[in-house]
Coordinates of C-alpha atoms and ligand atoms in Angstrom, one line a residue:
M1 CA -0.4 0.0 0.4
N2 CA 1.4 3.6 -0.8
W3 CA 0.5 5.6 2.2
D4 CA 0.3 9.4 0.8
R5 CA 1.4 11.0 4.4
T6 CA 4.0 12.9 5.7
Y7 CA 6.7 11.9 8.8
H8 CA 8.8 13.8 10.9
I9 CA 11.6 12.0 13.1
T10 CA 13.2 13.5 16.0
T11 CA 16.4 11.5 16.7
F12 CA 18.1 12.1 20.5
G13 CA 21.8 10.5 20.9
C14 CA 24.7 8.8 19.1
Q15 CA 25.7 8.3 15.6
M16 CA 24.1 5.0 16.0
N17 CA 20.6 6.3 16.4
E18 CA 21.0 8.9 13.4
H19 CA 21.8 5.8 11.3
D20 CA 18.8 4.0 12.5
S21 CA 16.9 7.1 11.7
E22 CA 17.9 7.0 8.4
T23 CA 16.8 3.4 7.9
I24 CA 13.7 4.2 9.3
A25 CA 13.4 7.2 6.9
G26 CA 14.2 5.1 4.1
M27 CA 11.4 2.7 4.8
L28 CA 9.0 5.3 5.0
S29 CA 10.1 6.5 1.8
E30 CA 9.3 3.4 0.5
M31 CA 6.0 3.1 1.8
G32 CA 5.1 6.6 0.0
F33 CA 5.5 8.9 2.9
T34 CA 7.5 12.4 2.5
E35 CA 9.2 14.0 5.3
S36 CA 7.7 16.9 6.9
L37 CA 10.3 19.6 8.3
E38 CA 7.9 20.9 10.6
R39 CA 7.2 18.1 13.4
D40 CA 3.6 19.5 14.3
R41 CA 2.6 19.3 10.4
A42 CA 3.4 15.7 10.2
D43 CA 0.9 13.0 10.2
V44 CA 3.5 10.6 11.7
V45 CA 6.0 11.6 14.0
I46 CA 8.9 9.2 15.1
I47 CA 11.1 9.8 18.2
N48 CA 14.1 7.7 18.1
T49 CA 15.5 7.6 21.7
C50 CA 18.5 7.5 23.6
S51 CA 19.4 6.2 27.0
V52 CA 23.1 6.6 27.6
R53 CA 22.8 10.9 28.9
E54 CA 20.3 12.0 31.4
N55 CA 19.8 14.7 29.1
A56 CA 18.1 12.9 26.5
D57 CA 15.9 10.9 28.8
K58 CA 14.6 14.6 30.0
R59 CA 14.2 15.9 26.6
F60 CA 12.4 12.9 25.1
F61 CA 9.7 12.9 27.9
G62 CA 9.5 16.7 27.4
T63 CA 9.0 16.2 23.6
L64 CA 6.2 13.5 24.2
G65 CA 4.2 15.9 26.5
Q66 CA 3.9 18.4 23.9
L67 CA 2.5 16.0 21.6
K68 CA -0.5 15.2 23.6
H69 CA -2.5 18.2 22.2
L70 CA -1.5 17.2 18.6
K71 CA -3.2 14.0 19.2
K72 CA -6.4 15.6 20.7
E73 CA -6.8 18.1 17.6
N74 CA -6.3 15.3 15.5
P75 CA -7.2 11.3 16.4
D76 CA -5.4 10.0 13.1
F77 CA -2.0 12.0 14.2
T78 CA 0.3 8.6 15.2
V79 CA 3.2 8.9 17.6
C80 CA 5.9 6.1 17.1
V81 CA 8.5 5.9 20.1
C82 CA 11.6 3.7 19.5
G83 CA 15.6 3.3 20.3
C84 CA 17.3 2.5 23.3
M85 CA 15.0 3.9 26.0
M86 CA 12.2 1.4 24.8
Q87 CA 14.7 -1.6 25.5
Q88 CA 13.8 -0.8 29.5
Q89 CA 10.5 -2.3 31.0
H90 CA 10.2 0.6 33.5
I91 CA 10.1 3.0 30.2
I92 CA 7.6 1.1 28.4
D93 CA 5.5 0.8 31.8
S94 CA 5.6 4.5 32.0
I95 CA 4.7 5.4 28.7
K96 CA 1.6 3.5 28.6
T97 CA 0.5 5.0 31.7
K98 CA 1.4 8.4 31.5
Y99 CA 1.5 8.9 27.9
P100 CA -1.4 6.8 26.3
W101 CA -1.3 9.2 23.2
V102 CA 1.6 6.8 21.9
D103 CA 0.6 4.4 19.4
I104 CA 3.4 2.3 18.5
I105 CA 6.4 1.3 20.8
F106 CA 9.3 -0.8 19.2
G107 CA 12.9 -1.2 20.0
T108 CA 16.3 -1.3 18.9
H109 CA 16.3 -5.1 17.4
N110 CA 13.6 -5.1 15.2
I111 CA 13.4 -1.8 13.4
H112 CA 13.2 -3.8 10.3
Q113 CA 9.6 -4.5 11.2
F114 CA 8.5 -0.7 11.5
P115 CA 6.6 -0.8 8.1
Q116 CA 4.6 -3.8 9.1
L117 CA 3.8 -2.2 12.8
L118 CA 2.8 1.0 11.3
S119 CA 0.5 -0.3 8.4
S120 CA -1.1 -2.4 11.3
V121 CA -1.8 0.6 13.3
L122 CA -2.9 3.3 10.4
T123 CA -5.2 0.7 9.0
E124 CA -6.5 -1.1 12.1
K125 CA -6.3 1.9 14.6
E126 CA -4.8 -0.3 17.7
K127 CA -1.4 0.6 19.9
I128 CA 1.0 -1.6 19.1
V129 CA 4.3 -2.7 21.9
N130 CA 6.5 -4.7 20.3
V131 CA 10.2 -4.6 21.6
W132 CA 12.9 -7.5 21.0
E133 CA 14.5 -8.6 24.1
D134 CA 17.7 -9.7 21.7
G135 CA 18.7 -9.2 18.2
G136 CA 18.3 -11.9 16.0
E137 CA 19.6 -12.6 12.7
I138 CA 21.1 -9.2 11.1
V139 CA 18.7 -8.0 8.7
E140 CA 20.4 -6.9 5.3
G141 CA 19.3 -4.6 2.9
L142 CA 17.3 -2.2 4.7
P143 CA 17.0 1.4 2.9
A144 CA 18.1 4.3 4.3
K145 CA 17.4 8.1 3.4
R146 CA 21.1 9.4 4.1
L147 CA 21.4 12.8 5.7
Y148 CA 24.5 13.7 3.5
K149 CA 25.0 12.8 -0.1
H150 CA 28.4 12.2 -0.1
K151 CA 29.2 10.4 3.0
S152 CA 27.6 8.0 4.8
F153 CA 27.6 6.1 8.0
V154 CA 27.8 1.9 7.9
N155 CA 27.1 -0.1 10.6
I156 CA 29.7 -3.0 10.7
M157 CA 28.5 -4.4 13.9
Y158 CA 25.7 -4.3 16.7
G159 CA 25.5 -4.7 20.6
C160 CA 28.1 -4.3 23.0
N161 CA 29.9 -7.0 25.4
N162 CA 31.8 -4.7 27.4
F163 CA 29.4 -3.8 30.6
C164 CA 31.3 -0.7 31.5
T165 CA 29.8 -0.1 34.7
Y166 CA 27.9 3.2 33.8
C167 CA 26.7 2.0 30.7
I168 CA 23.4 1.0 29.7
V169 CA 23.8 -0.1 26.0
P170 CA 24.6 -3.7 26.2
Y171 CA 21.3 -4.0 28.1
T172 CA 19.4 -1.8 25.6
R173 CA 21.7 -3.0 22.2
G174 CA 22.6 -6.3 23.1
R175 CA 25.4 -8.4 22.8
E176 CA 28.1 -8.1 20.0
R177 CA 26.9 -9.1 16.4
S178 CA 29.1 -8.3 13.4
R179 CA 27.9 -8.1 9.8
K180 CA 29.8 -10.2 7.3
P181 CA 32.4 -8.4 5.4
E182 CA 31.1 -9.1 1.9
D183 CA 27.4 -7.4 3.2
I184 CA 29.8 -4.3 4.3
L185 CA 31.6 -4.2 1.1
D186 CA 28.8 -4.5 -1.1
E187 CA 27.0 -1.7 0.8
V188 CA 29.8 0.6 0.6
K189 CA 30.5 -0.2 -3.3
R190 CA 26.6 0.6 -3.6
L191 CA 26.9 3.9 -1.6
V192 CA 30.2 5.0 -3.9
A193 CA 28.1 4.4 -7.2
D194 CA 25.8 6.6 -5.6
G195 CA 27.8 9.6 -4.9
V196 CA 29.6 8.7 -1.6
R197 CA 33.3 9.3 -0.8
E198 CA 33.3 9.3 2.8
V199 CA 32.1 6.3 4.6
T200 CA 32.3 6.1 8.5
L201 CA 32.2 2.5 10.0
L202 CA 29.9 2.3 13.0
G203 CA 29.8 0.1 16.2
Q204 CA 29.9 0.4 19.8
N205 CA 33.4 -1.1 20.0
V206 CA 34.7 -1.5 16.3
N207 CA 37.9 -3.0 17.4
S208 CA 36.3 -6.1 18.4
Y209 CA 34.7 -6.6 14.9
Q210 CA 34.8 -10.4 14.3
G211 CA 33.4 -10.5 10.7
D212 CA 33.4 -14.2 9.6
G213 CA 35.8 -15.6 11.7
Q214 CA 38.8 -14.4 9.3
T215 CA 38.3 -11.0 9.1
D216 CA 39.0 -8.7 11.9
F217 CA 38.9 -5.0 12.1
A218 CA 42.1 -4.2 10.4
D219 CA 41.5 -6.8 7.7
L220 CA 37.9 -4.9 7.0
I221 CA 39.8 -1.7 6.6
Y222 CA 42.6 -3.4 4.3
R223 CA 39.6 -4.4 1.8
L224 CA 37.6 -1.2 2.1
N225 CA 40.8 0.8 1.2
E226 CA 40.8 -1.2 -2.3
V227 CA 37.5 0.0 -3.1
E228 CA 37.5 2.0 -6.0
G229 CA 35.8 5.4 -5.9
L230 CA 35.8 5.5 -2.0
E231 CA 38.1 8.6 -0.6
R232 CA 37.8 8.3 2.8
I233 CA 37.6 6.0 6.1
R234 CA 36.6 6.5 9.5
F235 CA 35.2 4.7 12.1
M236 CA 33.6 5.0 15.4
T237 CA 33.8 4.4 18.1
S238 CA 36.9 2.4 19.5
H239 CA 37.9 0.5 22.9
P240 CA 41.4 1.2 23.9
K241 CA 41.7 -2.6 25.3
D242 CA 41.0 -3.7 21.9
L243 CA 43.1 -1.2 19.7
S244 CA 45.5 -3.7 18.4
D245 CA 48.9 -2.6 16.5
K246 CA 47.7 -4.4 13.4
L247 CA 44.8 -1.4 13.3
I248 CA 47.8 1.4 13.8
Q249 CA 49.5 -0.5 11.0
A250 CA 46.4 0.3 9.1
Y251 CA 46.9 3.9 9.2
V252 CA 50.3 3.8 7.8
D253 CA 49.4 1.4 5.0
C254 CA 45.8 2.5 3.8
G255 CA 46.2 5.9 2.2
K256 CA 42.1 6.1 2.7
L257 CA 41.8 6.0 6.6
C258 CA 42.0 9.3 7.8
D259 CA 44.3 10.0 10.6
Y260 CA 41.9 10.4 13.3
I261 CA 40.9 8.4 15.9
H262 CA 38.1 8.9 18.5
L263 CA 39.8 7.1 21.5
P264 CA 37.5 7.4 24.8
V265 CA 39.5 7.4 28.1
Q266 CA 36.6 8.0 30.2
S267 CA 39.4 8.7 33.1
G268 CA 42.9 9.5 33.8
S269 CA 42.7 7.4 37.4
S270 CA 43.5 3.6 37.0
R271 CA 41.4 3.4 39.9
V272 CA 38.4 4.9 38.8
L273 CA 39.2 3.1 35.0
K274 CA 38.8 -0.2 37.1
R275 CA 35.9 0.6 38.8
M276 CA 34.2 1.4 35.3
N277 CA 35.5 -1.9 34.4
R278 CA 37.4 -0.1 31.2
R279 CA 39.9 -2.9 31.3
Y280 CA 43.0 -0.6 30.6
T281 CA 45.2 1.4 33.1
R282 CA 46.3 5.0 32.7
E283 CA 49.7 4.0 31.7
S284 CA 48.6 1.2 29.0
Y285 CA 46.0 4.1 27.5
L286 CA 49.3 6.4 27.2
Q287 CA 51.2 3.9 25.8
L288 CA 48.6 3.4 23.0
I289 CA 48.5 7.2 22.4
Q290 CA 52.1 6.9 22.1
K291 CA 52.1 4.4 19.8
L292 CA 49.7 5.9 17.7
K293 CA 51.5 9.2 17.6
K294 CA 54.9 7.7 16.6
A295 CA 53.1 5.8 13.6
V296 CA 51.2 8.3 12.5
P297 CA 52.6 11.8 12.9
G298 CA 50.1 14.3 13.3
I299 CA 47.0 12.2 14.0
T300 CA 44.3 14.3 15.3
I301 CA 42.6 12.2 18.6
S302 CA 39.3 13.0 20.3
T303 CA 37.8 11.4 23.5
D304 CA 35.3 11.1 26.0
I305 CA 35.7 11.7 29.3
I306 CA 33.1 11.5 32.4
V307 CA 33.4 13.4 35.2
G308 CA 32.4 12.7 38.9
F309 CA 32.1 9.0 38.4
P310 CA 31.3 7.6 42.1
G311 CA 33.8 7.5 44.0
E312 CA 36.2 9.9 42.1
T313 CA 38.3 11.9 44.3
E314 CA 40.1 15.4 43.4
E315 CA 43.2 13.2 43.2
D316 CA 41.7 10.9 40.9
F317 CA 40.4 13.9 39.2
Q318 CA 43.6 15.8 38.8
E319 CA 45.1 12.4 37.2
T320 CA 42.4 13.1 34.5
L321 CA 43.5 16.6 34.4
D322 CA 47.2 15.4 33.6
L323 CA 46.2 13.1 31.1
V324 CA 44.7 15.6 29.1
R325 CA 47.4 17.6 29.1
Q326 CA 49.9 14.9 28.5
V327 CA 47.6 13.7 25.3
E328 CA 46.5 16.9 24.1
Y329 CA 43.4 16.1 22.7
D330 CA 42.2 18.1 19.6
S331 CA 38.6 17.5 20.9
A332 CA 37.0 16.2 23.9
F333 CA 33.2 15.1 24.8
T334 CA 33.0 15.7 28.3
F335 CA 30.3 14.6 30.3
L336 CA 28.9 14.7 34.2
Y337 CA 28.4 11.2 35.4
S338 CA 24.5 10.5 36.1
I339 CA 23.0 7.3 37.1
R340 CA 21.7 5.3 34.4
K341 CA 19.3 2.9 36.3
G342 CA 19.9 -1.1 35.9
T343 CA 23.6 -0.6 35.6
P344 CA 25.9 -1.7 38.2
A345 CA 27.4 2.2 39.1
E346 CA 23.5 2.9 40.1
K347 CA 24.5 0.8 43.4
Y348 CA 28.0 2.6 44.1
E349 CA 27.2 4.3 47.5
D350 CA 29.8 7.0 47.1
Q351 CA 28.1 9.1 44.4
I352 CA 29.7 12.6 44.1
P353 CA 27.7 15.6 45.1
E354 CA 26.5 17.9 42.3
N355 CA 28.1 20.8 43.1
V356 CA 31.7 19.1 42.9
K357 CA 30.7 17.4 40.1
H358 CA 30.3 20.7 38.3
Q359 CA 32.9 22.2 39.6
R360 CA 35.3 19.5 38.2
F361 CA 33.2 19.7 34.9
N362 CA 34.2 23.3 34.7
R363 CA 37.8 23.0 35.2
L364 CA 38.1 20.3 32.9
V365 CA 36.1 22.1 29.9
E366 CA 38.5 25.2 30.6
L367 CA 41.7 23.0 29.9
V368 CA 40.0 20.9 27.0
N369 CA 39.1 24.2 25.3
S370 CA 42.4 25.6 25.8
I371 CA 44.3 22.8 24.3
S372 CA 41.9 22.8 21.4
A373 CA 42.3 26.5 20.9
K374 CA 46.0 26.3 20.9
K375 CA 46.0 23.2 18.7
N376 CA 43.6 24.6 16.2
A377 CA 45.6 27.9 16.2
A378 CA 48.6 25.8 14.8
Y379 CA 47.0 24.9 12.0
V380 CA 47.0 28.5 10.3
G381 CA 49.0 28.8 7.1
K382 CA 48.3 25.0 6.6
I383 CA 46.6 23.4 3.5
E384 CA 44.1 20.9 4.6
K385 CA 42.2 18.4 2.0
V386 CA 38.8 19.0 3.0
L387 CA 35.5 16.9 1.5
V388 CA 33.2 20.1 1.4
E389 CA 29.5 19.2 2.7
G390 CA 27.5 22.2 1.7
P391 CA 26.3 26.1 2.8
S392 CA 27.1 26.6 6.6
K393 CA 23.9 27.1 8.9
T394 CA 24.4 30.8 9.1
S395 CA 25.5 31.9 5.4
S396 CA 25.1 30.9 2.0
Q397 CA 28.3 32.3 0.9
T398 CA 30.0 30.2 3.3
Y399 CA 30.7 26.5 3.2
T400 CA 31.7 24.2 5.5
G401 CA 33.4 20.6 5.5
R402 CA 36.1 18.4 7.3
T403 CA 39.1 17.7 7.2
E404 CA 41.2 14.6 7.5
G405 CA 41.5 14.9 10.7
F406 CA 37.9 15.5 11.2
K407 CA 38.2 19.5 12.2
L408 CA 35.3 21.4 11.2
I409 CA 36.4 24.3 8.5
N410 CA 34.3 27.2 6.9
F411 CA 35.5 28.9 3.9
P412 CA 33.8 31.0 1.3
A413 CA 32.8 28.8 -1.5
G414 CA 30.0 27.9 -4.0
P415 CA 27.5 25.1 -4.7
E416 CA 29.7 23.5 -7.3
L417 CA 32.2 22.3 -4.9
T418 CA 29.6 20.2 -2.6
G419 CA 31.0 16.6 -2.5
K420 CA 34.2 17.5 -3.8
L421 CA 37.5 16.9 -2.0
V422 CA 39.2 20.6 -2.1
D423 CA 42.4 22.2 -0.9
V424 CA 41.8 24.8 1.8
E425 CA 44.0 27.2 3.4
V426 CA 43.5 27.6 7.0
T427 CA 43.5 31.3 7.6
E428 CA 42.1 31.3 11.5
G429 CA 42.1 28.6 14.1
K430 CA 39.2 28.9 16.7
T431 CA 38.3 26.9 19.9
F432 CA 36.0 24.4 18.0
S433 CA 36.4 25.2 14.3
L434 CA 38.7 26.6 11.9
E435 CA 38.4 29.4 9.1
G436 CA 40.0 29.0 5.6
R437 CA 40.0 30.0 2.0
I438 CA 40.3 27.7 -1.0
A439 CA 44.1 27.2 -1.7
K440 CA 45.7 28.7 -4.8
L441 CA 48.1 26.0 -5.8
Ligands
SF4_1 S1 32.2 -0.1 25.9 FE1 31.4 0.5 27.7 S2 30.9 2.7 27.3 FE2 31.0 1.6 25.3 S3 28.9 0.7 24.6 FE3 30.2 -0.7 25.5 S4 29.7 -1.0 27.6 FE4 28.8 1.1 27.1

């Protein structure tokens, strides 16, 4: 059946969720739906949730509350919710009792069923809760409506086996399951044929990718490096405990693998890392960074850091600051620890008072930003290869793109350059971005 209706998707959370939303949009397009940029004018609203950050939880319930009046005005208006939060029974119970205007609840493991669920709701006018506890076989060949024409996310694996004590992901996304290398290669070739020049390989812990028992993550990179027409390969996220020498060698051997890594450290204190169940120490992390910097001179490095994990002392926090100074991250995502229901750290009794957490957080952000600004300033005068993404949000004359090291750069250009790799001379380094001009060669 071809549904001549509109949809709007609100996405919270990580790249994994963004990519799931692209898949949902692709399936809706195949059903005949068109995208509405205004949520309140759409016939079907989908909210893709995240349970990793407390803020995303709050924003989700706020958004759900705002939809009540739309349902009242138009009983045909359809509200669908999905994503990590739906993998938790207490969330489903709370939606059922407090937000009865929600029509469909589905989870991270049965996204492929969404067209079927939506068709039943639209024809039968019933409500559906269908959340799978585990991911079964990986479903291949789902469509996706990409956010960008020239770059794309590609899932290489799903789930996580690591059980960091603060994290809910292993409970909401299930155990690790890797896609077959042939399926990934086929998808990348199709994307390249459709104009994609850069792919970002996605997984909670890409380093533990085990494609067919013979192809590990580094092997996959080597194989993708051979794909004709593909210009850039990135990946996210990498767990320090599994980052192999073979992968570091792949940076040296594979010209298409961008000299950039996101390597979450979470804390600079081995004692805190142990309580987080990260399974590496401050020392082993720093050794890894040294190896990377030696093998790939100029590599840009970003990280995630949690401030105020239960039991974190001022001394532990000082170790984090010291590690940040030593590594000199190009950027860091900093988070205030917040309790995730159902995780081991929820039960830790030595929670840190909010005012201490905030005070440490501010000190960390100040340090991270000063390093970013210093590192970006050092780019002035350099020529960077930039994949042009399109006009910036603020001006149609200014275009934006990413350097190989994943730095955001703005420069005057025209639409003919969108999707092209161009040389840009850096003219200014700011804290969070660079300014530049097309280089005269
Ligand atoms: S590696 Fe740790 S933080 Fe990352 S998804 Fe798995 S459990 Fe969560």
